[in-house]
Amino acid sequence: MTSTATAHPNIALAKYWGKRNDALIIPATGSLSLTLDVFPTTTSVTLSDEGADAVRLDGVLLTGDESNRVRTVLDRIRELSGRTGHARVESANTVPTAAGLASSAAAFAALATAAADAFGLDADDRMLSRIARRGSGSACRSVFPGVARWNAGIDDESSYAEPLSWNGPPLAMVVGIVSSQRKAVSSRTAMRRTVETSPYFPAWVTSSAALLDQMSDAVAAGDFATVGELTEQSALRMHASMFGAVPPVRYLSAASLALFDAVVTLRSAGIDAYATADAGPNVKVLCRSDQASHVVDALTATIPDAEYVVAHAGPGSHIVTGKGA
Ligand code: PMV
């Protein structure tokens, strides 16, 4: 029997950058995100009699680090379920892989959800979030729909995401794609380098804790402008911490900065829009749903070379076919 699950990427409004524990993926800071309704990943897990796990992404057999990360998640599920068999994993992405568009968040949330079902593990969403975290930290947030907060925690049990209710106007995220190329430095390597060498990393950790508290309060109050301002601050501070690393990590390109500038211009014209960017040059613009098409038109007029995709709040990971469907 095959279990198939779907999950969507999430984009952090308050960023996660840097680990306290590399093996368990316990972050140095808590974070808060919006799960999107675009670019889903669908993953099927089938128990097999073969002597090893086999992992295919878009039909291509994975080896090395990528397949090891999948195995880490499967090992955890075997441990928790008490079952020992191997699995065949087939995953299909609809987003360019490793271009800072959160493909790994969707991938590992879908994997944890499908594999738990296939191995008969009765996992609630919090447990799925902890399992997904082992593959890619940010994946723990894609288990949940809409706005979610990842509590940093101090160990495996206390480090998980949970849903928050958003009481403000419906949110949109305009994804400005300036490049679909794979990033040159993985987020894992870049984070470690920032933790080990950037003199700004301690300030990032301290300021992030305060920012996360403020943002959580603004989410509860439905205060869109405050969430937006803090979103832009968090992104720029995260990138500043990377700029301080040796050698520096720079994901933002000239095109990314042009989009950040265009968003400032939009705000001065009275449109509530706020820019953020992750481990890649693509820029995501947080705005109100009812202003999203206006934001796309204005950004297209300024930067016509980028491709724009409008996303709204999307669903958490879920089983499509399998025991728990
Ligand atoms: O979970 P990872 O290893 O893909 O790290 C992602 C980190 C950022 O996307 C840059 C920020 C975040 O909180 O998602």
Short mmCIF file of C-alpha atoms and ligand atoms in Angstrom, two decimals:
data_model
loop_
_atom_site.label_atom_id
_atom_site.label_comp_id
_atom_site.label_asym_id
_atom_site.label_seq_id
_atom_site.Cartn_x
_atom_site.Cartn_y
_atom_site.Cartn_z
CA MET A 1 0.00 0.00 0.00
CA THR A 2 1.21 3.48 -0.87
CA SER A 3 0.63 6.58 1.25
CA THR A 4 0.66 9.91 -0.57
CA ALA A 5 0.76 13.34 1.08
CA THR A 6 0.86 16.91 -0.14
CA ALA A 7 2.46 19.92 1.53
CA HIS A 8 3.08 23.54 0.58
CA PRO A 9 6.08 25.79 1.19
CA ASN A 10 6.00 28.33 3.98
CA ILE A 11 7.77 31.67 4.03
CA ALA A 12 9.10 32.92 7.35
CA LEU A 13 7.97 36.37 8.44
CA ALA A 14 10.22 36.09 11.51
CA LYS A 15 13.21 34.11 10.27
CA TYR A 16 15.02 31.03 11.53
CA TRP A 17 18.77 31.29 10.95
CA GLY A 18 21.32 29.26 12.91
CA LYS A 19 21.16 26.06 14.90
CA ARG A 20 21.80 25.38 18.55
CA ASN A 21 22.03 21.64 17.81
CA ASP A 22 22.97 20.56 14.28
CA ALA A 23 22.07 16.88 14.58
CA LEU A 24 18.56 17.41 15.99
CA ILE A 25 18.02 20.72 14.15
CA ILE A 26 17.19 22.73 17.25
CA PRO A 27 17.24 26.38 16.13
CA ALA A 28 18.97 29.24 17.92
CA THR A 29 15.80 31.34 17.50
CA GLY A 30 12.06 30.77 17.24
CA SER A 31 10.35 31.79 13.98
CA LEU A 32 6.94 32.55 12.50
CA SER A 33 5.70 31.85 8.97
CA LEU A 34 2.90 31.85 6.45
CA THR A 35 2.16 28.57 4.64
CA LEU A 36 1.34 29.32 1.00
CA ASP A 37 -1.22 27.86 -1.43
CA VAL A 38 1.21 27.59 -4.38
CA PHE A 39 4.07 25.25 -5.36
CA PRO A 40 2.91 22.05 -3.58
CA THR A 41 5.10 18.98 -3.23
CA THR A 42 3.47 15.55 -3.44
CA THR A 43 5.30 12.59 -1.92
CA SER A 44 4.43 8.89 -2.01
CA VAL A 45 5.91 6.34 0.37
CA THR A 46 5.62 2.59 -0.23
CA LEU A 47 7.06 -0.02 2.13
CA SER A 48 9.40 -2.31 0.21
CA ASP A 49 11.26 -5.62 0.62
CA GLU A 50 14.43 -4.15 -0.80
CA GLY A 51 17.56 -3.92 1.33
CA ALA A 52 17.68 -0.10 1.42
CA ASP A 53 15.49 2.98 1.10
CA ALA A 54 15.25 4.40 -2.45
CA VAL A 55 14.40 8.08 -2.92
CA ARG A 56 13.42 9.70 -6.21
CA LEU A 57 12.79 13.41 -6.74
CA ASP A 58 10.98 14.18 -9.99
CA GLY A 59 12.00 10.70 -11.21
CA VAL A 60 15.72 11.09 -10.44
CA LEU A 61 17.32 8.77 -7.85
CA LEU A 62 18.83 10.86 -5.04
CA THR A 63 22.23 10.05 -3.54
CA GLY A 64 24.54 11.69 -1.01
CA ASP A 65 23.38 14.40 1.35
CA GLU A 66 19.85 14.74 -0.04
CA SER A 67 19.02 11.05 0.31
CA ASN A 68 20.70 10.96 3.75
CA ARG A 69 18.33 13.67 4.95
CA VAL A 70 15.35 11.62 3.78
CA ARG A 71 16.81 8.59 5.53
CA THR A 72 17.12 10.57 8.78
CA VAL A 73 13.38 11.19 8.69
CA LEU A 74 12.58 7.57 7.79
CA ASP A 75 14.89 6.31 10.57
CA ARG A 76 13.05 8.47 13.10
CA ILE A 77 9.70 7.10 11.91
CA ARG A 78 11.02 3.52 12.10
CA GLU A 79 12.25 4.22 15.63
CA LEU A 80 8.91 5.70 16.73
CA SER A 81 6.73 3.09 14.98
CA GLY A 82 8.85 0.08 15.96
CA ARG A 83 8.84 -1.11 12.33
CA THR A 84 12.02 -2.00 10.51
CA GLY A 85 11.26 -2.24 6.74
CA HIS A 86 12.63 -0.01 4.02
CA ALA A 87 10.69 2.39 1.84
CA ARG A 88 10.42 3.63 -1.71
CA VAL A 89 9.92 7.38 -1.75
CA GLU A 90 8.79 9.28 -4.84
CA SER A 91 8.49 13.05 -4.61
CA ALA A 92 7.30 15.60 -7.19
CA ASN A 93 8.07 19.29 -6.74
CA THR A 94 6.26 22.10 -8.50
CA VAL A 95 8.73 24.73 -7.35
CA PRO A 96 12.33 25.16 -8.52
CA THR A 97 14.41 23.10 -6.05
CA ALA A 98 16.89 24.89 -3.75
CA ALA A 99 16.27 28.39 -5.14
CA GLY A 100 15.22 29.95 -1.83
CA LEU A 101 11.56 29.18 -2.50
CA ALA A 102 11.19 26.80 0.44
CA SER A 103 11.07 23.61 -1.64
CA SER A 104 12.68 21.66 1.20
CA ALA A 105 10.03 22.82 3.70
CA ALA A 106 7.22 21.43 1.54
CA ALA A 107 9.24 18.29 0.71
CA PHE A 108 10.02 17.26 4.29
CA ALA A 109 6.54 18.09 5.61
CA ALA A 110 5.03 15.90 2.85
CA LEU A 111 7.59 13.16 3.53
CA ALA A 112 6.95 13.07 7.29
CA THR A 113 3.18 12.97 6.73
CA ALA A 114 3.26 10.25 4.04
CA ALA A 115 5.91 8.11 5.78
CA ALA A 116 4.17 8.19 9.17
CA ASP A 117 1.02 6.91 7.44
CA ALA A 118 2.91 4.23 5.49
CA PHE A 119 4.67 2.91 8.63
CA GLY A 120 1.41 2.99 10.62
CA LEU A 121 2.69 5.58 13.09
CA ASP A 122 -0.19 7.29 14.84
CA ALA A 123 1.33 10.80 14.90
CA ASP A 124 -0.51 13.99 15.78
CA ASP A 125 0.46 17.25 14.04
CA ARG A 126 2.94 18.20 16.76
CA MET A 127 4.76 14.91 16.36
CA LEU A 128 4.72 15.27 12.55
CA SER A 129 6.17 18.76 12.99
CA ARG A 130 9.02 17.38 15.14
CA ILE A 131 9.70 14.61 12.60
CA ALA A 132 9.66 17.00 9.61
CA ARG A 133 12.10 19.25 11.51
CA ARG A 134 14.74 16.48 11.36
CA GLY A 135 14.83 16.73 7.55
CA SER A 136 14.79 20.51 7.22
CA GLY A 137 14.13 22.87 10.10
CA SER A 138 11.65 25.10 8.30
CA ALA A 139 9.59 22.03 7.29
CA CYS A 140 8.17 21.79 10.82
CA ARG A 141 6.05 24.88 10.01
CA SER A 142 4.58 23.48 6.74
CA VAL A 143 2.67 20.84 8.71
CA PHE A 144 0.27 23.67 9.63
CA PRO A 145 -1.97 25.91 7.52
CA GLY A 146 -1.69 29.71 7.41
CA VAL A 147 0.33 31.34 10.17
CA ALA A 148 2.50 29.05 12.31
CA ARG A 149 5.13 29.64 14.96
CA TRP A 150 8.10 27.35 15.54
CA ASN A 151 8.99 27.38 19.21
CA ALA A 152 12.78 27.01 19.28
CA GLY A 153 12.79 24.72 22.33
CA ILE A 154 15.87 23.11 23.81
CA ASP A 155 15.51 19.47 22.72
CA ASP A 156 13.62 17.24 20.30
CA GLU A 157 10.46 17.26 22.37
CA SER A 158 10.19 21.01 22.90
CA SER A 159 11.13 22.13 19.37
CA TYR A 160 7.97 22.10 17.22
CA ALA A 161 5.65 24.42 15.32
CA GLU A 162 2.05 25.23 16.16
CA PRO A 163 -0.69 27.11 14.33
CA LEU A 164 -1.57 30.69 15.29
CA SER A 165 -4.85 32.32 14.47
CA TRP A 166 -4.55 35.42 12.31
CA ASN A 167 -7.25 37.95 13.03
CA GLY A 168 -6.35 40.59 10.45
CA PRO A 169 -7.17 41.12 6.77
CA PRO A 170 -6.60 38.15 4.40
CA LEU A 171 -2.90 37.92 3.55
CA ALA A 172 -1.16 37.49 0.22
CA MET A 173 2.43 36.97 -0.74
CA VAL A 174 3.65 38.06 -4.14
CA VAL A 175 6.62 35.87 -5.01
CA GLY A 176 9.05 37.75 -7.26
CA ILE A 177 11.20 35.18 -9.04
CA VAL A 178 14.43 36.73 -10.30
CA SER A 179 16.30 33.43 -10.62
CA SER A 180 15.38 29.73 -10.59
CA GLN A 181 18.97 28.55 -10.33
CA ARG A 182 20.09 26.28 -7.51
CA LYS A 183 21.83 28.23 -4.77
CA ALA A 184 25.62 28.03 -4.67
CA VAL A 185 25.78 27.62 -0.86
CA SER A 186 23.21 25.45 0.96
CA SER A 187 21.32 27.03 3.85
CA ARG A 188 22.82 24.35 6.10
CA THR A 189 26.41 25.37 5.24
CA ALA A 190 25.60 29.07 5.31
CA MET A 191 23.96 28.84 8.73
CA ARG A 192 26.89 26.99 10.22
CA ARG A 193 29.32 29.54 8.82
CA THR A 194 27.24 32.41 10.23
CA VAL A 195 27.06 30.78 13.68
CA GLU A 196 30.80 30.06 13.74
CA THR A 197 32.23 33.23 12.21
CA SER A 198 29.82 36.19 12.15
CA PRO A 199 30.33 38.73 14.96
CA TYR A 200 26.69 39.74 14.36
CA PHE A 201 25.24 36.31 15.12
CA PRO A 202 24.80 36.86 18.89
CA ALA A 203 22.97 40.14 18.18
CA TRP A 204 20.77 38.33 15.65
CA VAL A 205 19.78 35.75 18.29
CA THR A 206 18.97 38.32 20.98
CA SER A 207 17.07 40.67 18.69
CA SER A 208 15.12 37.79 17.07
CA ALA A 209 13.65 36.70 20.39
CA ALA A 210 12.26 40.19 21.02
CA LEU A 211 11.02 40.50 17.44
CA LEU A 212 9.22 37.14 17.61
CA ASP A 213 7.36 38.20 20.76
CA GLN A 214 6.31 41.47 19.15
CA MET A 215 5.21 39.71 15.97
CA SER A 216 3.22 37.09 17.88
CA ASP A 217 1.36 39.89 19.68
CA ALA A 218 0.72 41.67 16.36
CA VAL A 219 -0.63 38.42 14.85
CA ALA A 220 -3.03 37.97 17.76
CA ALA A 221 -4.17 41.60 17.39
CA GLY A 222 -4.54 41.31 13.58
CA ASP A 223 -2.16 44.26 13.25
CA PHE A 224 -1.03 43.92 9.63
CA ALA A 225 1.26 46.97 9.49
CA THR A 226 3.28 45.82 12.52
CA VAL A 227 3.58 42.26 11.18
CA GLY A 228 4.77 43.71 7.87
CA GLU A 229 7.34 46.08 9.35
CA LEU A 230 8.75 43.32 11.55
CA THR A 231 8.84 40.95 8.55
CA GLU A 232 11.12 43.29 6.61
CA GLN A 233 13.29 43.93 9.69
CA SER A 234 13.72 40.22 10.36
CA ALA A 235 14.78 39.49 6.76
CA LEU A 236 17.30 42.33 6.61
CA ARG A 237 18.78 41.44 10.00
CA MET A 238 19.11 37.80 8.97
CA HIS A 239 20.96 38.78 5.79
CA ALA A 240 23.10 41.23 7.79
CA SER A 241 24.20 38.36 10.05
CA MET A 242 25.30 36.44 6.93
CA PHE A 243 27.15 39.43 5.50
CA GLY A 244 29.28 39.34 8.63
CA ALA A 245 30.35 35.71 8.12
CA VAL A 246 33.85 34.77 6.93
CA PRO A 247 33.78 34.30 4.01
CA PRO A 248 30.56 36.34 3.67
CA VAL A 249 27.33 34.70 2.55
CA ARG A 250 25.36 36.83 0.14
CA TYR A 251 22.16 35.44 -1.34
CA LEU A 252 20.69 38.81 -2.33
CA SER A 253 21.48 39.97 -5.86
CA ALA A 254 21.15 43.40 -7.46
CA ALA A 255 17.71 42.30 -8.73
CA SER A 256 16.66 41.33 -5.17
CA LEU A 257 17.65 44.75 -3.83
CA ALA A 258 15.82 46.45 -6.69
CA LEU A 259 12.67 44.62 -5.55
CA PHE A 260 13.21 45.70 -1.94
CA ASP A 261 13.52 49.30 -3.23
CA ALA A 262 10.37 48.97 -5.33
CA VAL A 263 8.47 47.84 -2.22
CA VAL A 264 9.64 50.94 -0.31
CA THR A 265 8.33 53.05 -3.20
CA LEU A 266 5.00 51.20 -3.05
CA ARG A 267 4.70 52.01 0.65
CA SER A 268 5.35 55.68 0.05
CA ALA A 269 2.44 55.52 -2.42
CA GLY A 270 0.20 54.23 0.38
CA ILE A 271 0.24 50.48 -0.39
CA ASP A 272 0.99 48.28 2.63
CA ALA A 273 3.65 45.96 1.21
CA TYR A 274 6.73 44.49 2.90
CA ALA A 275 9.62 42.54 1.38
CA THR A 276 11.38 39.43 2.62
CA ALA A 277 13.95 37.01 1.16
CA ASP A 278 15.45 33.69 2.19
CA ALA A 279 18.46 31.61 1.18
CA GLY A 280 18.30 32.77 -2.44
CA PRO A 281 17.78 35.93 -4.50
CA ASN A 282 13.99 35.65 -4.89
CA VAL A 283 11.90 38.22 -3.02
CA LYS A 284 8.50 37.66 -1.46
CA VAL A 285 6.23 40.63 -0.85
CA LEU A 286 3.71 40.43 1.96
CA CYS A 287 0.55 42.42 1.28
CA ARG A 288 -3.21 42.36 1.76
CA SER A 289 -5.04 39.93 -0.55
CA ASP A 290 -7.20 42.70 -1.95
CA GLN A 291 -4.11 44.68 -2.97
CA ALA A 292 -2.10 41.79 -4.46
CA SER A 293 -2.91 42.46 -8.11
CA HIS A 294 -2.08 46.13 -7.66
CA VAL A 295 1.28 45.11 -6.11
CA VAL A 296 2.01 42.79 -9.06
CA ASP A 297 1.18 45.58 -11.56
CA ALA A 298 3.39 48.10 -9.77
CA LEU A 299 6.34 45.69 -9.40
CA THR A 300 6.01 44.58 -13.04
CA ALA A 301 6.12 48.20 -14.17
CA THR A 302 9.37 48.78 -12.23
CA ILE A 303 11.05 45.38 -12.70
CA PRO A 304 9.54 43.69 -15.77
CA ASP A 305 12.18 40.92 -15.97
CA ALA A 306 11.03 39.12 -12.82
CA GLU A 307 8.21 36.57 -12.83
CA TYR A 308 5.45 37.18 -10.27
CA VAL A 309 3.27 34.55 -8.61
CA VAL A 310 0.50 35.52 -6.18
CA ALA A 311 0.08 33.22 -3.18
CA HIS A 312 -2.41 33.26 -0.31
CA ALA A 313 -2.58 31.37 2.98
CA GLY A 314 -2.47 27.65 2.17
CA PRO A 315 -3.27 24.31 3.85
CA GLY A 316 -1.09 22.25 6.15
CA SER A 317 0.40 18.94 5.02
CA HIS A 318 -2.18 16.21 4.60
CA ILE A 319 -2.68 12.68 3.33
CA VAL A 320 -4.16 12.43 -0.16
CA THR A 321 -4.34 8.64 -0.41
CA GLY A 322 -3.40 6.14 2.25
CA LYS A 323 -4.63 4.78 5.56
CA GLY A 324 -5.34 8.22 7.04
CA ALA A 325 -7.02 9.70 3.92
O1 PMV B 1 15.10 24.78 6.93
P1 PMV B 1 16.18 25.26 6.04
O2 PMV B 1 17.48 24.59 6.28
O3 PMV B 1 15.76 25.23 4.57
O4 PMV B 1 16.45 26.82 6.38
C1 PMV B 1 15.68 27.83 5.86
C2 PMV B 1 15.97 29.14 6.49
C3 PMV B 1 15.28 30.32 5.85
O5 PMV B 1 14.41 29.92 4.81
C4 PMV B 1 16.31 31.26 5.26
C5 PMV B 1 14.48 31.09 6.90
C6 PMV B 1 13.24 30.40 7.41
O6 PMV B 1 12.91 30.61 8.58
O7 PMV B 1 12.58 29.68 6.64
#
